[in-house]
DNA sequence: TAGATTGTTAATCGATTAACAATC
DNA sequence: TAGATTGTTAATCGATTAACAATC
């Protein structure tokens, strides 16, 4: 028994796993049976040591001189991420971004299905967007509980984010995937995963302006 | 002159700046003239020391017992990120995600305008999506050069990502904002910023399944 | 003034990278 | 076998957190 309970977070590694997975699936289609960590590193512009270390998290061991079995590695990553057992989610906010998320086929491939969407705008209510029905927000609590949905995707305007989050929590959501720039306040134990485009844009903007100044004085 | 040229990367700090900015703008609307780092930390669930350290990157200094001037801080962040001088971009791939990006008003607010979109699908060509004209990919090189666009947003299917990226580079793009799961190979000096939803989903999935196992054995 | 808040220096923590023995 | 590749231990690097003097 450790005095400190061992964090075991490994977020940077987890973030890289989908890239490994994507590449491995391509290799699998090409008929590769094994692949070396070195090769994966090359393709993904990563350090080979980092690749090997990352892959240990899945529990897979490779063979020296040979590498890793492609099929086995794919299964291990998918399993580690829980992408083999289906998760159902609801979505709140059917604007531009919300509609795109509704129709995004990438989620399906990772075991995530958005089963229903909600919006406050009467013109959208009871229509279908991307083949998914859009309901009034009032129906959220009842439906969420009946369908045992515990993941909510939040894509409303920033001003509406906190109240929508509260509605979600009251309706039993255990996790909120927050696509708004708002910082949500939720009870302890509720998972909030922020996915904000503007932080990516911030990094990109800085890199662009650094590149510019280097052009001038190289 | 340093022997090592000083990295000065600070990506984690840069990623947090948009959150400060969003909150500061809210406070400004409420009429706040000054705000303490402690308060910002509280609202954003960050460490106060981290907030103060982050803000130093903008060059702004606060007053003990008072805090920071809201307007000044907003201006400093906007300026640091280069969000006050407009950037024009083109977008390739007008699928679900591409359409959402075309219509995403958040970019506008950060000085980024998508001026034109391109797609390979003849049914989309010469239509308007979100008020933006969609052109044939063939027209990209000529138009990009004429308009001096140097940022390309990539939202095509993964299989088409590499060739679209090459087209962009050939047309003079200095940076590619890559919304596909593909790992792009580009010449040295070209900036690639990956923005992959699946890495966010990976983190969320792990957090969800950890939470589940804790439910069983608390 | 007293004390809340700042900016900075030092300590801690975690992730990446380097070095290397094991092995197929 | 020889050597490419693995897994692991140690060193380095960078970011976060703690401690604290300065100051309004």
Short mmCIF file of C-alpha atoms (C1' of nucleotides) in Angstrom, two decimals:
data_model
loop_
_atom_site.label_atom_id
_atom_site.label_comp_id
_atom_site.label_asym_id
_atom_site.label_seq_id
_atom_site.Cartn_x
_atom_site.Cartn_y
_atom_site.Cartn_z
CA UNK A 1 0.00 0.00 0.00
CA UNK A 2 1.43 3.29 -1.11
CA UNK A 3 1.08 6.32 1.13
CA UNK A 4 0.38 8.38 -2.00
CA UNK A 5 -2.42 6.77 -4.02
CA UNK A 6 -0.57 6.92 -7.40
CA UNK A 7 -1.95 9.38 -9.89
CA UNK A 8 -1.65 7.28 -13.05
CA UNK A 9 -2.90 10.12 -15.17
CA UNK A 10 -0.81 9.93 -18.32
CA UNK A 11 -2.89 12.41 -20.26
CA UNK A 12 -0.22 13.15 -22.89
CA UNK A 13 0.12 9.45 -23.64
CA UNK A 14 -3.65 8.97 -23.86
CA UNK A 15 -3.89 11.89 -26.26
CA UNK A 16 -1.43 10.21 -28.60
CA UNK A 17 -3.16 6.82 -28.65
CA UNK A 18 -5.75 7.77 -31.31
CA UNK A 19 -2.93 8.71 -33.68
CA UNK A 20 -1.31 5.30 -33.20
CA UNK A 21 -4.67 3.69 -33.73
CA UNK A 22 -5.37 5.57 -36.92
CA UNK A 23 -2.01 4.64 -38.41
CA UNK A 24 -2.23 1.01 -37.28
CA UNK A 25 -5.58 0.64 -39.00
CA UNK A 26 -4.11 1.95 -42.23
CA UNK A 27 -1.26 -0.56 -41.96
CA UNK A 28 -3.72 -3.32 -41.22
CA UNK A 29 -5.60 -2.53 -44.43
CA UNK A 30 -2.32 -2.74 -46.30
CA UNK A 31 -1.87 -6.24 -44.91
CA UNK A 32 0.91 -5.55 -42.38
CA UNK A 33 1.06 -8.19 -39.65
CA UNK A 34 3.72 -6.58 -37.51
CA UNK A 35 5.18 -3.11 -37.12
CA UNK A 36 8.10 -1.73 -35.16
CA UNK A 37 7.82 1.14 -32.72
CA UNK A 38 10.57 2.78 -34.73
CA UNK A 39 8.38 2.79 -37.81
CA UNK A 40 5.39 4.23 -35.96
CA UNK A 41 7.65 6.94 -34.53
CA UNK A 42 8.95 7.80 -37.98
CA UNK A 43 5.49 8.13 -39.49
CA UNK A 44 4.09 10.17 -36.62
CA UNK A 45 7.23 12.27 -36.09
CA UNK A 46 7.64 11.06 -32.53
CA UNK A 47 10.59 9.76 -30.56
CA UNK A 48 10.84 5.94 -30.79
CA UNK A 49 11.40 5.69 -27.04
CA UNK A 50 8.24 7.64 -26.47
CA UNK A 51 6.28 5.33 -28.75
CA UNK A 52 7.49 2.24 -26.92
CA UNK A 53 6.77 3.80 -23.56
CA UNK A 54 3.33 4.95 -24.68
CA UNK A 55 2.42 1.50 -25.92
CA UNK A 56 3.29 -0.19 -22.62
CA UNK A 57 0.21 1.52 -21.15
CA UNK A 58 -1.95 -0.88 -23.18
CA UNK A 59 -0.19 -3.90 -21.69
CA UNK A 60 1.06 -5.14 -25.08
CA UNK A 61 4.61 -6.47 -25.35
CA UNK A 62 6.54 -6.57 -28.58
CA UNK A 63 9.21 -8.91 -29.89
CA UNK A 64 12.76 -7.62 -30.30
CA UNK A 65 13.78 -7.46 -33.97
CA UNK A 66 10.15 -7.90 -35.02
CA UNK A 67 8.01 -5.30 -33.33
CA UNK A 68 4.34 -5.46 -32.41
CA UNK A 69 1.52 -7.51 -33.92
CA UNK A 70 -0.71 -4.97 -35.64
CA UNK A 71 -4.04 -6.63 -34.88
CA UNK A 72 -3.15 -7.23 -31.27
CA UNK A 73 -2.01 -3.65 -30.80
CA UNK A 74 -5.18 -2.24 -32.35
CA UNK A 75 -7.31 -4.38 -30.08
CA UNK A 76 -5.28 -3.36 -27.03
CA UNK A 77 -5.60 0.37 -27.73
CA UNK A 78 -9.31 0.12 -28.53
CA UNK A 79 -9.81 -1.83 -25.35
CA UNK A 80 -7.72 0.54 -23.25
CA UNK A 81 -9.79 3.48 -24.46
CA UNK A 82 -13.03 1.59 -23.95
CA UNK A 83 -13.90 2.23 -27.58
CA UNK A 84 -15.18 -1.31 -28.01
CA UNK A 85 -18.16 -0.91 -25.73
CA UNK A 86 -20.75 1.56 -26.94
CA UNK A 87 -21.54 4.81 -25.14
CA UNK A 88 -24.67 6.81 -25.72
CA UNK A 89 -24.71 10.56 -25.44
CA UNK A 90 -27.11 13.42 -25.82
CA UNK A 91 -26.28 16.78 -27.31
CA UNK A 92 -27.50 20.20 -26.24
CA UNK A 93 -27.31 23.07 -28.70
CA UNK A 94 -27.92 22.43 -32.39
CA UNK A 95 -26.12 25.41 -33.86
CA UNK A 96 -23.30 25.18 -36.37
CA UNK A 97 -20.94 23.25 -34.18
CA UNK A 98 -23.66 21.12 -32.61
CA UNK A 99 -24.96 20.08 -36.03
CA UNK A 100 -21.47 19.14 -37.12
CA UNK A 101 -20.98 17.03 -34.03
CA UNK A 102 -24.33 15.33 -34.68
CA UNK A 103 -23.17 14.32 -38.11
CA UNK A 104 -19.56 13.55 -37.28
CA UNK A 105 -18.96 9.95 -38.25
CA UNK A 106 -15.72 9.75 -36.29
CA UNK A 107 -17.65 9.36 -33.03
CA UNK A 108 -19.54 6.33 -34.31
CA UNK A 109 -16.23 4.66 -35.10
CA UNK A 110 -15.15 5.13 -31.50
CA UNK A 111 -18.23 3.63 -29.96
CA UNK A 112 -19.95 6.94 -29.28
CA UNK A 113 -23.51 7.46 -30.47
CA UNK A 114 -25.44 10.67 -30.05
CA UNK A 115 -28.98 9.41 -29.65
CA UNK A 116 -30.89 12.65 -29.29
CA UNK A 117 -30.35 16.40 -29.41
CA UNK A 118 -31.95 19.31 -27.61
CA UNK A 119 -32.31 22.99 -28.38
CA UNK A 120 -34.09 26.03 -27.01
CA UNK A 121 -35.05 27.43 -30.40
CA UNK A 122 -38.72 26.56 -31.20
CA UNK A 123 -37.93 26.56 -34.91
CA UNK A 124 -35.52 23.68 -34.45
CA UNK A 125 -37.63 21.66 -32.03
CA UNK A 126 -39.16 18.49 -33.46
CA UNK A 127 -37.11 18.74 -36.63
CA UNK A 128 -34.36 16.32 -37.63
CA UNK A 129 -30.75 17.40 -38.01
CA UNK A 130 -28.29 14.94 -39.47
CA UNK A 131 -30.92 12.28 -39.04
CA UNK A 132 -31.21 12.91 -35.30
CA UNK A 133 -34.37 14.26 -33.70
CA UNK A 134 -34.14 17.63 -31.96
CA UNK A 135 -36.33 18.03 -28.88
CA UNK A 136 -37.28 20.81 -26.53
CA UNK A 137 -34.95 21.27 -23.57
CA UNK A 138 -37.89 20.59 -21.28
CA UNK A 139 -37.87 16.99 -22.39
CA UNK A 140 -34.24 16.46 -21.48
CA UNK A 141 -34.60 15.32 -17.84
CA UNK A 142 -37.25 12.75 -18.49
CA UNK A 143 -35.71 11.31 -21.61
CA UNK A 144 -32.16 11.23 -20.27
CA UNK A 145 -33.26 9.30 -17.25
CA UNK A 146 -35.38 6.88 -19.23
CA UNK A 147 -32.56 6.16 -21.67
CA UNK A 148 -29.91 6.04 -18.92
CA UNK A 149 -27.68 8.49 -20.72
CA UNK A 150 -24.78 9.75 -18.63
CA UNK A 151 -22.72 11.71 -21.17
CA UNK A 152 -23.81 15.13 -22.37
CA UNK A 153 -22.23 17.09 -25.17
CA UNK A 154 -22.55 20.83 -24.72
CA UNK A 155 -22.53 23.06 -27.79
CA UNK A 156 -24.70 26.03 -26.84
CA UNK A 157 -23.65 29.71 -26.91
CA UNK A 158 -21.32 30.58 -24.03
CA UNK A 159 -23.99 32.57 -22.17
CA UNK A 160 -26.27 29.54 -22.00
CA UNK A 161 -23.54 27.08 -21.04
CA UNK A 162 -23.79 27.15 -17.25
CA UNK A 163 -27.58 26.75 -17.07
CA UNK A 164 -27.52 23.98 -19.69
CA UNK A 165 -24.81 22.23 -17.70
CA UNK A 166 -26.93 22.44 -14.57
CA UNK A 167 -29.87 20.95 -16.42
CA UNK A 168 -27.64 18.13 -17.61
CA UNK A 169 -26.35 17.39 -14.14
CA UNK A 170 -29.85 17.45 -12.70
CA UNK A 171 -30.84 14.96 -15.39
CA UNK A 172 -28.15 12.56 -14.25
CA UNK A 173 -25.20 13.24 -16.55
CA UNK A 174 -21.94 11.95 -15.11
CA UNK A 175 -19.80 13.73 -17.69
CA UNK A 176 -20.06 16.84 -19.83
CA UNK A 177 -18.04 17.32 -22.97
CA UNK A 178 -17.90 21.08 -23.10
CA UNK A 179 -17.43 22.68 -26.52
CA UNK A 180 -18.15 26.19 -25.25
CA UNK A 181 -15.53 28.67 -24.04
CA UNK A 182 -17.33 28.97 -20.69
CA UNK A 183 -15.81 27.58 -17.51
CA UNK A 184 -18.48 25.36 -15.95
CA UNK A 185 -19.21 25.01 -12.27
CA UNK A 186 -20.50 21.53 -11.45
CA UNK A 187 -20.85 19.39 -8.32
CA UNK A 188 -17.89 17.27 -7.23
CA UNK A 189 -17.71 13.97 -9.03
CA UNK A 190 -19.06 15.26 -12.33
CA UNK A 191 -16.48 15.05 -15.11
CA UNK A 192 -16.05 18.09 -17.33
CA UNK A 193 -13.90 17.74 -20.40
CA UNK A 194 -13.24 21.07 -22.10
CA UNK A 195 -12.74 21.03 -25.84
CA UNK A 196 -12.18 24.58 -26.81
CA UNK A 197 -11.18 25.51 -30.34
CA UNK A 198 -9.91 28.87 -29.20
CA UNK A 199 -7.00 27.39 -27.25
CA UNK A 200 -5.85 25.63 -30.40
CA UNK A 201 -6.25 28.86 -32.32
CA UNK A 202 -4.20 30.68 -29.68
CA UNK A 203 -1.27 28.31 -30.16
CA UNK A 204 -1.57 28.55 -33.93
CA UNK A 205 -1.72 32.35 -33.84
CA UNK A 206 1.44 32.54 -31.77
CA UNK A 207 3.27 30.14 -34.04
CA UNK A 208 2.22 32.15 -37.07
CA UNK A 209 3.41 35.44 -35.68
CA UNK A 210 6.70 33.92 -34.47
CA UNK A 211 7.26 32.57 -37.97
CA UNK A 212 6.60 36.02 -39.38
CA UNK A 213 9.13 37.77 -37.18
CA UNK A 214 11.72 35.14 -38.13
CA UNK A 215 11.07 35.89 -41.78
CA UNK A 216 12.10 39.47 -41.17
CA UNK A 217 15.24 38.73 -39.16
CA UNK A 218 16.44 35.25 -40.05
CA UNK B 1 24.08 35.85 -26.31
CA UNK B 2 22.95 32.54 -24.91
CA UNK B 3 24.58 29.39 -26.15
CA UNK B 4 21.14 27.77 -26.14
CA UNK B 5 18.74 29.99 -28.09
CA UNK B 6 16.00 29.98 -25.43
CA UNK B 7 12.91 27.96 -26.31
CA UNK B 8 10.23 30.32 -25.00
CA UNK B 9 7.50 27.91 -25.98
CA UNK B 10 5.01 28.12 -23.13
CA UNK B 11 2.28 26.20 -24.90
CA UNK B 12 0.31 25.38 -21.73
CA UNK B 13 0.20 29.05 -20.81
CA UNK B 14 -0.86 30.08 -24.31
CA UNK B 15 -3.65 27.51 -24.24
CA UNK B 16 -5.05 29.08 -21.08
CA UNK B 17 -5.02 32.66 -22.36
CA UNK B 18 -8.35 32.40 -24.25
CA UNK B 19 -10.07 31.33 -21.03
CA UNK B 20 -8.72 34.40 -19.21
CA UNK B 21 -9.81 36.54 -22.13
CA UNK B 22 -13.33 35.14 -22.17
CA UNK B 23 -13.79 35.72 -18.46
CA UNK B 24 -12.24 39.20 -18.56
CA UNK B 25 -14.65 40.23 -21.30
CA UNK B 26 -17.57 39.09 -19.18
CA UNK B 27 -16.26 41.12 -16.24
CA UNK B 28 -15.77 44.12 -18.49
CA UNK B 29 -19.41 43.96 -19.54
CA UNK B 30 -20.36 43.91 -15.89
CA UNK B 31 -18.40 47.12 -15.44
CA UNK B 32 -15.41 45.77 -13.51
CA UNK B 33 -12.40 48.03 -13.78
CA UNK B 34 -9.89 45.85 -11.97
CA UNK B 35 -9.68 42.19 -11.05
CA UNK B 36 -7.28 40.18 -8.90
CA UNK B 37 -5.43 37.12 -10.15
CA UNK B 38 -6.91 35.34 -7.16
CA UNK B 39 -10.40 35.99 -8.46
CA UNK B 40 -9.57 34.80 -11.97
CA UNK B 41 -8.04 31.65 -10.49
CA UNK B 42 -11.14 31.00 -8.42
CA UNK B 43 -13.49 31.34 -11.38
CA UNK B 44 -11.37 29.21 -13.70
CA UNK B 45 -10.39 26.65 -11.06
CA UNK B 46 -6.72 27.37 -11.46
CA UNK B 47 -3.92 28.02 -9.02
CA UNK B 48 -3.52 31.75 -8.27
CA UNK B 49 0.24 31.51 -8.70
CA UNK B 50 -0.27 29.98 -12.09
CA UNK B 51 -2.59 32.79 -13.11
CA UNK B 52 -0.10 35.45 -12.09
CA UNK B 53 2.73 33.65 -13.84
CA UNK B 54 0.65 33.13 -16.97
CA UNK B 55 -0.27 36.80 -17.14
CA UNK B 56 3.35 37.95 -16.97
CA UNK B 57 3.76 36.57 -20.50
CA UNK B 58 1.64 39.46 -21.78
CA UNK B 59 3.93 42.01 -20.15
CA UNK B 60 1.17 43.41 -17.95
CA UNK B 61 1.97 44.26 -14.32
CA UNK B 62 -0.63 44.43 -11.61
CA UNK B 63 -0.91 46.50 -8.46
CA UNK B 64 -0.62 44.79 -5.08
CA UNK B 65 -3.93 44.90 -3.16
CA UNK B 66 -5.75 45.95 -6.33
CA UNK B 67 -5.01 43.52 -9.11
CA UNK B 68 -5.03 44.10 -12.84
CA UNK B 69 -6.86 46.66 -14.92
CA UNK B 70 -9.44 44.69 -16.89
CA UNK B 71 -9.28 46.72 -20.10
CA UNK B 72 -5.52 46.77 -20.12
CA UNK B 73 -5.31 43.04 -19.55
CA UNK B 74 -7.77 42.27 -22.34
CA UNK B 75 -5.80 44.43 -24.73
CA UNK B 76 -2.53 42.80 -23.70
CA UNK B 77 -3.82 39.25 -24.24
CA UNK B 78 -5.45 40.11 -27.55
CA UNK B 79 -2.24 41.75 -28.65
CA UNK B 80 -0.04 38.89 -27.46
CA UNK B 81 -2.13 36.43 -29.44
CA UNK B 82 -2.17 38.69 -32.47
CA UNK B 83 -5.95 38.60 -32.42
CA UNK B 84 -6.16 42.30 -33.15
CA UNK B 85 -4.75 42.10 -36.66
CA UNK B 86 -6.92 40.16 -39.08
CA UNK B 87 -5.86 36.89 -40.65
CA UNK B 88 -7.46 35.45 -43.75
CA UNK B 89 -7.75 31.73 -44.27
CA UNK B 90 -9.10 29.29 -46.80
CA UNK B 91 -10.81 26.04 -45.98
CA UNK B 92 -10.59 22.74 -47.81
CA UNK B 93 -13.31 20.15 -47.28
CA UNK B 94 -16.89 21.29 -46.85
CA UNK B 95 -18.31 18.25 -45.05
CA UNK B 96 -20.00 18.37 -41.69
CA UNK B 97 -17.04 19.67 -39.79
CA UNK B 98 -15.90 21.98 -42.57
CA UNK B 99 -19.35 23.57 -42.80
CA UNK B 100 -19.39 24.12 -39.06
CA UNK B 101 -16.00 25.79 -39.17
CA UNK B 102 -17.20 28.01 -42.01
CA UNK B 103 -20.07 29.21 -39.88
CA UNK B 104 -18.28 29.37 -36.56
CA UNK B 105 -18.56 32.92 -35.33
CA UNK B 106 -15.83 32.43 -32.73
CA UNK B 107 -13.13 32.73 -35.39
CA UNK B 108 -14.39 36.13 -36.53
CA UNK B 109 -14.11 37.37 -32.96
CA UNK B 110 -10.45 36.37 -32.92
CA UNK B 111 -9.51 38.10 -36.11
CA UNK B 112 -9.74 35.03 -38.30
CA UNK B 113 -11.84 35.16 -41.46
CA UNK B 114 -12.37 32.23 -43.78
CA UNK B 115 -12.66 33.95 -47.12
CA UNK B 116 -13.25 30.98 -49.42
CA UNK B 117 -13.78 27.23 -49.29
CA UNK B 118 -12.85 24.38 -51.63
CA UNK B 119 -14.22 20.92 -52.16
CA UNK B 120 -13.76 18.03 -54.57
CA UNK B 121 -17.46 17.17 -54.76
CA UNK B 122 -19.00 18.65 -57.96
CA UNK B 123 -22.36 18.93 -56.23
CA UNK B 124 -20.93 21.37 -53.74
CA UNK B 125 -18.83 23.39 -56.15
CA UNK B 126 -20.12 26.89 -56.91
CA UNK B 127 -22.69 26.72 -54.13
CA UNK B 128 -22.63 28.80 -50.99
CA UNK B 129 -22.26 27.27 -47.52
CA UNK B 130 -22.71 29.51 -44.51
CA UNK B 131 -22.56 32.45 -46.86
CA UNK B 132 -19.13 31.43 -48.18
CA UNK B 133 -18.56 30.40 -51.78
CA UNK B 134 -17.32 26.85 -52.39
CA UNK B 135 -14.97 26.43 -55.35
CA UNK B 136 -13.34 23.56 -57.17
CA UNK B 137 -10.00 22.45 -55.75
CA UNK B 138 -8.42 23.29 -59.10
CA UNK B 139 -8.96 26.94 -58.41
CA UNK B 140 -7.12 26.86 -55.11
CA UNK B 141 -3.56 27.61 -56.25
CA UNK B 142 -4.45 30.61 -58.38
CA UNK B 143 -6.85 32.14 -55.93
CA UNK B 144 -4.70 31.56 -52.83
CA UNK B 145 -1.79 33.30 -54.47
CA UNK B 146 -3.85 36.19 -55.73
CA UNK B 147 -5.39 36.78 -52.30
CA UNK B 148 -2.10 36.19 -50.44
CA UNK B 149 -3.63 33.66 -48.12
CA UNK B 150 -1.12 31.77 -46.01
CA UNK B 151 -3.33 29.82 -43.60
CA UNK B 152 -5.23 26.76 -44.74
CA UNK B 153 -7.83 24.91 -42.68
CA UNK B 154 -8.00 21.23 -43.53
CA UNK B 155 -11.26 19.37 -42.96
CA UNK B 156 -11.31 16.65 -45.62
CA UNK B 157 -11.66 12.89 -45.01
CA UNK B 158 -8.45 11.39 -43.61
CA UNK B 159 -7.60 9.61 -46.88
CA UNK B 160 -7.55 12.90 -48.77
CA UNK B 161 -5.62 14.82 -46.13
CA UNK B 162 -2.05 14.37 -47.38
CA UNK B 163 -2.76 15.29 -50.99
CA UNK B 164 -4.85 18.28 -49.97
CA UNK B 165 -2.03 19.40 -47.69
CA UNK B 166 0.43 19.17 -50.56
CA UNK B 167 -1.85 21.25 -52.72
CA UNK B 168 -2.04 23.83 -49.97
CA UNK B 169 1.71 23.99 -49.55
CA UNK B 170 2.22 24.27 -53.28
CA UNK B 171 -0.22 27.16 -53.26
CA UNK B 172 1.88 29.00 -50.70
CA UNK B 173 0.28 28.17 -47.37
CA UNK B 174 2.64 28.81 -44.46
CA UNK B 175 0.45 27.03 -41.93
CA UNK B 176 -2.11 24.25 -41.97
CA UNK B 177 -4.72 23.84 -39.26
CA UNK B 178 -5.35 20.13 -39.52
CA UNK B 179 -8.75 18.87 -38.36
CA UNK B 180 -8.21 15.38 -39.77
CA UNK B 181 -6.76 12.43 -37.84
CA UNK B 182 -4.05 12.01 -40.47
CA UNK B 183 -0.42 12.81 -39.70
CA UNK B 184 0.75 15.21 -42.40
CA UNK B 185 4.16 15.26 -44.04
CA UNK B 186 5.11 18.76 -45.09
CA UNK B 187 8.34 20.58 -46.01
CA UNK B 188 10.42 22.12 -43.24
CA UNK B 189 9.22 25.55 -42.21
CA UNK B 190 5.54 24.84 -42.79
CA UNK B 191 3.52 24.98 -39.58
CA UNK B 192 1.07 22.17 -38.92
CA UNK B 193 -1.31 22.54 -36.03
CA UNK B 194 -3.25 19.36 -35.31
CA UNK B 195 -6.71 19.75 -33.85
CA UNK B 196 -8.02 16.27 -33.45
CA UNK B 197 -11.30 15.62 -31.67
CA UNK B 198 -10.36 12.00 -31.13
CA UNK B 199 -7.57 12.82 -28.68
CA UNK B 200 -10.07 14.73 -26.57
CA UNK B 201 -12.47 11.83 -26.81
CA UNK B 202 -9.71 9.45 -25.73
CA UNK B 203 -9.11 11.41 -22.54
CA UNK B 204 -12.83 11.63 -21.87
CA UNK B 205 -13.33 7.92 -22.45
CA UNK B 206 -10.59 7.03 -19.98
CA UNK B 207 -11.97 9.39 -17.37
CA UNK B 208 -15.43 7.91 -17.82
CA UNK B 209 -14.27 4.34 -17.40
CA UNK B 210 -12.09 5.23 -14.40
CA UNK B 211 -15.11 6.87 -12.79
CA UNK B 212 -17.11 3.73 -13.44
CA UNK B 213 -14.63 1.40 -11.81
CA UNK B 214 -14.52 3.69 -8.77
CA UNK B 215 -18.29 3.41 -8.51
CA UNK B 216 -17.95 -0.33 -8.09
CA UNK B 217 -15.11 -0.28 -5.54
CA UNK B 218 -15.17 3.05 -3.74
"C1'" DT C 1 -1.22 51.04 9.48
"C1'" DA C 2 -2.33 46.06 8.43
"C1'" DG C 3 -2.95 42.83 5.26
"C1'" DA C 4 -4.32 41.48 0.54
"C1'" DT C 5 -2.11 40.85 -3.48
"C1'" DT C 6 1.73 41.15 -6.43
"C1'" DG C 7 6.18 39.21 -8.76
"C1'" DT C 8 10.02 36.10 -8.15
"C1'" DT C 9 13.04 32.63 -6.48
"C1'" DA C 10 13.33 27.79 -5.08
"C1'" DA C 11 11.31 23.04 -4.61
"C1'" DT C 12 8.50 19.59 -6.50
"C1'" DC C 13 6.42 17.04 -9.78
"C1'" DG C 14 5.73 14.74 -14.15
"C1'" DA C 15 6.96 13.98 -18.88
"C1'" DT C 16 10.46 13.45 -22.29
"C1'" DT C 17 14.83 11.87 -23.69
"C1'" DA C 18 19.15 9.30 -23.19
"C1'" DA C 19 21.65 5.18 -22.10
"C1'" DC C 20 21.86 0.33 -22.09
"C1'" DA C 21 21.19 -4.52 -21.10
"C1'" DA C 22 18.12 -8.26 -22.80
"C1'" DT C 23 16.54 -10.95 -26.72
"C1'" DC C 24 14.86 -12.78 -30.86
"C1'" DT D 1 25.63 -15.31 -35.34
"C1'" DA D 2 25.09 -10.12 -35.62
"C1'" DG D 3 22.38 -6.50 -35.01
"C1'" DA D 4 17.71 -4.44 -34.93
"C1'" DT D 5 14.49 -3.71 -31.70
"C1'" DT D 6 12.54 -4.27 -27.28
"C1'" DG D 7 11.67 -2.74 -22.18
"C1'" DT D 8 13.65 -0.31 -18.28
"C1'" DT D 9 16.46 2.51 -15.42
"C1'" DA D 10 18.57 7.05 -15.00
"C1'" DA D 11 19.21 11.94 -16.53
"C1'" DT D 12 17.20 15.96 -18.33
"C1'" DC D 13 13.92 19.14 -19.19
"C1'" DG D 14 9.91 22.01 -18.45
"C1'" DA D 15 5.77 23.08 -15.98
"C1'" DT D 16 3.42 23.50 -11.66
"C1'" DT D 17 3.39 24.56 -6.94
"C1'" DA D 18 5.28 26.42 -2.65
"C1'" DA D 19 7.56 29.97 -0.06
"C1'" DC D 20 8.31 34.72 0.65
"C1'" DA D 21 9.81 39.49 0.28
"C1'" DA D 22 7.97 43.80 -1.82
"C1'" DT D 23 4.23 47.09 -2.01
"C1'" DC D 24 0.12 49.61 -2.38
#
